[in-house]
Coordinates of C-alpha atoms in Angstrom, one line a residue:
M1 CA 103.2 -89.8 48.0
F2 CA 103.1 -91.3 51.5
T3 CA 101.8 -89.5 54.6
S4 CA 104.6 -87.7 56.4
P5 CA 105.2 -89.8 59.8
H6 CA 105.2 -86.1 61.1
I7 CA 101.7 -85.5 59.7
V8 CA 100.3 -84.1 63.2
E9 CA 103.2 -82.2 64.2
D10 CA 103.9 -80.4 61.3
F11 CA 100.1 -78.8 61.4
I12 CA 100.4 -77.5 65.0
T13 CA 103.4 -75.7 63.6
K14 CA 101.4 -74.7 60.6
I15 CA 98.7 -72.9 62.6
Y16 CA 101.0 -70.9 64.7
S17 CA 102.3 -69.5 61.6
K18 CA 101.0 -66.2 59.6
K19 CA 98.5 -68.3 57.5
C20 CA 97.0 -71.8 57.9
I21 CA 93.3 -72.3 56.0
T22 CA 91.4 -75.8 56.7
Y23 CA 89.0 -76.6 54.8
E24 CA 85.6 -79.0 56.1
L25 CA 84.2 -82.2 54.9
C26 CA 81.1 -83.6 55.6
P27 CA 81.2 -87.9 55.0
E28 CA 77.6 -89.0 53.5
K29 CA 75.2 -91.6 54.5
S30 CA 76.8 -94.3 52.6
G31 CA 79.1 -96.8 54.0
S32 CA 82.1 -95.3 51.9
V33 CA 83.9 -91.3 51.1
V34 CA 86.0 -93.0 48.4
K35 CA 83.2 -90.4 46.1
L36 CA 84.4 -87.4 48.4
V37 CA 87.8 -87.8 48.1
E38 CA 87.7 -87.7 44.7
K39 CA 85.8 -84.6 44.5
V40 CA 88.9 -83.3 46.4
Q41 CA 91.1 -84.8 43.9
K42 CA 89.1 -83.4 40.7
V43 CA 90.5 -80.0 41.5
K44 CA 93.2 -81.0 43.5
L45 CA 92.1 -78.9 46.5
H46 CA 94.1 -81.4 48.8
D47 CA 97.7 -80.8 46.7
M48 CA 97.8 -76.7 45.6
Q49 CA 100.8 -75.0 44.7
S50 CA 100.9 -71.8 45.8
P51 CA 101.7 -70.8 49.6
H52 CA 98.9 -68.9 49.8
N53 CA 95.9 -70.5 49.2
S54 CA 96.8 -74.0 50.2
I55 CA 95.1 -76.1 52.2
D56 CA 96.7 -77.3 55.4
G57 CA 94.6 -79.3 57.1
F58 CA 90.9 -80.9 56.8
V59 CA 87.9 -81.1 59.4
C60 CA 85.6 -83.9 59.0
T61 CA 82.6 -83.4 60.0
D62 CA 80.4 -85.6 63.5
S63 CA 76.7 -85.5 61.8
P64 CA 76.5 -82.1 61.6
L65 CA 72.6 -81.1 62.3
A66 CA 72.0 -84.6 63.6
I67 CA 71.4 -86.0 60.7
L68 CA 73.1 -89.4 59.8
K69 CA 76.4 -89.7 58.5
Q70 CA 79.4 -91.3 58.6
N71 CA 81.3 -91.7 61.6
S72 CA 83.9 -89.1 61.9
G73 CA 86.7 -91.0 63.7
L74 CA 86.6 -94.1 60.9
A75 CA 86.1 -90.9 58.2
S76 CA 88.8 -89.4 58.9
I77 CA 91.3 -92.6 58.9
K78 CA 90.6 -93.2 55.4
L79 CA 90.2 -89.1 54.1
Q80 CA 94.1 -88.3 55.8
Q81 CA 95.7 -91.9 54.4
K82 CA 93.9 -90.5 50.9
L83 CA 94.6 -87.0 50.9
H84 CA 97.7 -86.7 52.7
K85 CA 97.1 -84.0 54.7
P86 CA 96.1 -84.0 58.1
L87 CA 92.7 -84.7 59.6
I88 CA 90.7 -82.8 62.1
C89 CA 88.2 -84.9 63.4
T90 CA 85.5 -83.1 65.2
I91 CA 83.2 -85.4 67.9
S92 CA 80.3 -84.1 70.4
M93 CA 79.3 -85.7 73.8
R94 CA 75.7 -85.9 72.0
D95 CA 76.1 -89.3 70.9
R96 CA 79.0 -90.9 73.3
N97 CA 79.7 -91.0 77.0
S98 CA 82.9 -90.2 77.7
L99 CA 83.5 -93.9 78.3
A100 CA 83.1 -94.7 74.7
L101 CA 84.5 -91.3 74.2
S102 CA 87.7 -92.3 75.8
A103 CA 87.8 -95.6 74.2
E104 CA 87.3 -94.2 70.3
I105 CA 90.3 -91.1 70.7
M106 CA 92.4 -94.2 72.3
G107 CA 92.0 -96.0 69.3
L108 CA 92.2 -93.1 66.5
N109 CA 95.9 -92.4 67.8
D110 CA 96.9 -95.7 66.8
F111 CA 96.4 -94.6 63.4
D112 CA 97.3 -90.3 64.0
I113 CA 94.4 -88.9 64.1
R114 CA 95.1 -87.0 66.9
I115 CA 93.6 -83.5 66.3
F116 CA 90.2 -83.5 67.7
L117 CA 87.8 -80.2 67.5
A118 CA 85.7 -80.4 70.3
L119 CA 81.7 -79.4 70.3
S120 CA 78.6 -80.3 71.8
G121 CA 76.1 -81.2 69.4
D122 CA 73.4 -80.5 67.8
P123 CA 70.3 -81.8 69.2
I124 CA 68.9 -84.7 67.7
K125 CA 65.6 -83.2 67.0
L126 CA 66.9 -80.9 64.1
G127 CA 67.9 -84.3 62.6
D128 CA 66.7 -87.5 61.0
Q129 CA 67.1 -89.9 63.7
P130 CA 63.9 -88.6 66.0
Q131 CA 63.8 -91.7 67.7
A132 CA 66.7 -91.9 69.4
K133 CA 68.5 -91.0 72.2
A134 CA 70.8 -87.6 73.3
I135 CA 73.7 -88.9 75.5
F136 CA 74.8 -84.6 76.3
E137 CA 77.2 -86.3 79.6
G138 CA 78.4 -83.0 79.5
N139 CA 79.5 -80.1 76.9
S140 CA 82.5 -79.4 74.5
L141 CA 84.5 -78.8 77.7
R142 CA 84.3 -82.5 78.7
I143 CA 85.7 -83.8 76.0
L144 CA 88.7 -81.2 76.5
E145 CA 89.0 -82.5 79.9
I146 CA 89.1 -86.6 78.5
L147 CA 91.9 -85.3 75.9
S148 CA 94.1 -83.1 79.3
C149 CA 94.1 -86.7 81.1
L150 CA 95.3 -88.9 78.1
N151 CA 98.3 -86.8 77.3
Q152 CA 99.1 -87.9 80.7
A153 CA 98.1 -91.4 80.8
K154 CA 95.5 -91.4 82.8
D155 CA 91.5 -91.8 82.4
L156 CA 89.2 -89.4 83.9
N157 CA 89.1 -91.2 86.9
E158 CA 92.9 -91.2 87.6
N159 CA 93.6 -94.7 86.3
P160 CA 97.2 -95.1 84.7
I161 CA 97.0 -96.1 81.1
K162 CA 99.0 -99.6 80.1
E163 CA 100.9 -97.7 76.8
P164 CA 101.2 -93.9 76.5
L165 CA 99.5 -92.2 73.5
K166 CA 100.8 -90.0 71.3
K167 CA 100.3 -86.4 71.9
L168 CA 96.9 -85.6 71.4
Y169 CA 95.7 -82.0 70.4
G170 CA 92.7 -80.6 71.3
F171 CA 90.8 -77.5 69.5
S172 CA 86.8 -76.4 70.2
V173 CA 83.9 -73.9 68.6
I174 CA 82.6 -70.6 69.2
N175 CA 79.8 -68.7 68.4
S176 CA 80.7 -65.2 65.7
Y177 CA 77.7 -63.9 67.4
A178 CA 75.1 -63.2 70.7
K179 CA 72.8 -61.2 71.9
K180 CA 74.6 -61.1 75.1
Y181 CA 78.7 -61.1 74.1
E182 CA 79.2 -61.4 77.6
I183 CA 78.5 -64.7 77.8
L184 CA 80.3 -65.5 74.2
K185 CA 83.4 -63.6 75.9
N186 CA 82.9 -66.2 79.2
K187 CA 82.6 -69.5 76.7
M188 CA 86.1 -68.2 75.1
E189 CA 87.9 -67.8 77.8
S190 CA 86.1 -71.4 79.7
K191 CA 87.4 -73.1 77.1
I192 CA 91.0 -71.6 76.4
K193 CA 91.4 -72.5 80.5
A194 CA 90.1 -76.0 79.3
G195 CA 93.2 -76.5 77.3
A196 CA 91.7 -75.6 73.7
L197 CA 95.1 -74.9 71.2
A198 CA 92.6 -73.1 68.5
L199 CA 89.0 -71.9 68.2
F200 CA 87.0 -72.4 65.2
T201 CA 84.5 -69.5 64.2
Q202 CA 81.3 -70.2 63.3
P203 CA 80.7 -68.2 59.9
I204 CA 82.3 -64.8 60.0
Y205 CA 80.7 -62.2 57.4
D206 CA 81.6 -58.7 58.9
V207 CA 85.8 -58.3 59.8
N208 CA 84.7 -56.1 63.1
V209 CA 83.8 -59.4 64.5
T210 CA 87.0 -61.1 64.0
N211 CA 88.7 -58.5 65.2
M212 CA 86.6 -58.3 68.4
L213 CA 87.3 -62.0 68.9
L214 CA 90.9 -61.6 68.3
E215 CA 91.2 -59.1 71.1
W216 CA 89.6 -60.9 73.6
L217 CA 92.1 -64.1 72.8
E218 CA 95.0 -61.8 73.4
E219 CA 93.3 -60.9 76.5
F220 CA 92.8 -64.5 77.5
N221 CA 96.4 -66.0 76.7
E222 CA 97.9 -63.0 78.6
R223 CA 95.7 -63.8 81.5
H224 CA 96.3 -68.1 81.3
N225 CA 99.8 -67.9 80.0
S226 CA 98.4 -69.9 76.6
R227 CA 98.9 -69.5 73.0
C228 CA 95.1 -70.4 71.4
I229 CA 94.9 -69.1 68.2
L230 CA 91.6 -68.1 66.4
M231 CA 90.6 -69.8 63.1
Q232 CA 88.1 -67.3 60.8
G233 CA 84.6 -69.7 59.8
F234 CA 83.6 -68.9 56.3
F235 CA 81.1 -69.9 54.3
P236 CA 79.8 -68.4 51.2
V237 CA 76.1 -67.4 50.7
V238 CA 75.2 -67.4 47.0
R239 CA 71.3 -68.0 47.5
Y240 CA 68.7 -65.8 49.5
K241 CA 67.4 -68.6 50.5
S242 CA 70.8 -70.0 52.1
A243 CA 71.3 -66.6 53.2
V244 CA 67.6 -66.1 55.6
F245 CA 68.2 -69.9 56.7
L246 CA 71.8 -68.8 57.9
H247 CA 70.1 -65.4 59.8
D248 CA 66.8 -67.1 61.5
K249 CA 68.1 -70.7 61.9
L250 CA 71.5 -70.9 63.1
P251 CA 71.6 -67.9 66.7
G252 CA 75.1 -68.1 67.0
V253 CA 75.3 -66.8 63.3
F254 CA 74.7 -62.5 61.9
I255 CA 74.6 -62.1 58.2
P256 CA 74.3 -58.3 57.2
T257 CA 71.1 -57.3 56.3
K258 CA 72.0 -56.0 53.0
W259 CA 73.7 -59.3 52.3
I260 CA 70.5 -60.6 52.3
E261 CA 68.4 -58.2 50.5
V262 CA 71.3 -58.4 47.4
L263 CA 70.4 -61.8 47.3
E264 CA 66.2 -61.6 46.7
K265 CA 66.8 -58.9 44.5
A266 CA 69.2 -60.9 42.6
Q267 CA 66.8 -63.9 42.5
T268 CA 64.2 -62.5 40.8
K269 CA 66.6 -62.2 37.8
G270 CA 66.9 -65.7 37.6
V271 CA 69.1 -68.2 38.9
E272 CA 72.4 -68.0 37.8
Y273 CA 72.8 -64.0 38.5
E274 CA 71.5 -65.0 42.1
R275 CA 74.4 -67.3 42.8
Q276 CA 76.9 -65.2 40.2
K277 CA 75.9 -62.8 43.1
G278 CA 76.3 -64.6 45.7
M279 CA 79.9 -65.4 44.7
E280 CA 81.2 -61.5 44.2
M281 CA 80.1 -61.3 47.5
S282 CA 81.8 -64.6 48.8
I283 CA 84.9 -63.5 47.2
E284 CA 85.1 -60.4 48.1
L285 CA 84.1 -61.0 51.7
F286 CA 87.1 -63.9 51.7
N287 CA 89.7 -61.3 50.4
I288 CA 88.6 -58.6 53.0
L289 CA 89.2 -61.9 56.6
Y290 CA 92.2 -63.5 54.4
K291 CA 94.0 -60.1 54.2
N292 CA 92.8 -58.7 58.0
Y293 CA 94.0 -62.2 59.5
P294 CA 94.9 -65.2 57.1
K295 CA 93.6 -68.4 59.1
I296 CA 90.3 -69.1 57.8
H297 CA 88.5 -72.6 58.2
F298 CA 86.2 -73.0 54.8
M299 CA 82.6 -74.9 54.7
N300 CA 80.8 -74.9 51.7
N301 CA 78.9 -78.0 52.3
N302 CA 81.5 -80.0 50.0
N303 CA 81.3 -77.8 47.2
T304 CA 85.0 -78.6 45.8
I305 CA 84.5 -76.6 42.4
H306 CA 83.1 -73.2 44.5
A307 CA 86.0 -73.8 46.6
K308 CA 89.0 -73.9 44.3
K309 CA 86.6 -70.3 42.5
I310 CA 87.3 -68.6 46.1
L311 CA 90.8 -69.7 46.4
D312 CA 92.5 -68.9 43.8
T313 CA 91.7 -65.1 44.2
I314 CA 94.4 -64.7 46.8

């Protein structure tokens, strides 16, 4: 098997089709992604035959929660070569200024890493490198600006690039919950205006949230003559402690109280029963989200076995 020379453009076509599923891959604090590749290959997550549950692309994370991991750009190169699927490379403003980001994006272009998920980045204080100094020259909009300039064969200061790059594609992220939804709505519009072709949401646990975001998206696409699409974030919660973490520690996510209560009760009957109940609820949620709007970004901390089990229920 070889990697198609049209792998990137084929994926961009795919996100505009009826169905699209991506899966998040988190490199380890390691000098190799071989074990991660093997986890994907073991359950054939990269080569599922059904058109309904196949993975269309992978998203490589950029040291989430500011915990040191392998560089997302370099990991994306290896993962794309080994899995023969398009890699969406996450890049943030936390660790690099616009000069470093521009240079990295140009370098990755030569390896056909051309789709980028732009985000501001988690605070250093959350991670395991307290000595590090955060950059935060701007937010995710700066990355979208860099991509737009490079697509016009120039840098942020209007200086020409000697040899044009292959086309770059910018995606971004959006919360699935906010205490003030008007703020969330304004953020969505700003990212669409900045040229984001797709918005990946934080995990969604209520289909009504999806429908609300889709209504906003339709409004802004019409207003700005854009074609941005939504990718629903999905994160299966199979343990009570995970549900509590999402509820208490991630302000951009809302997990229903009922979900927490069911898992709290289930844990009193043992870990296996707790996981069973969590998996049942996660499978039910996934199918509800998929049937309502079959564009999903699947996240579960590299647990490819659980991912395959859930995807096989479609």
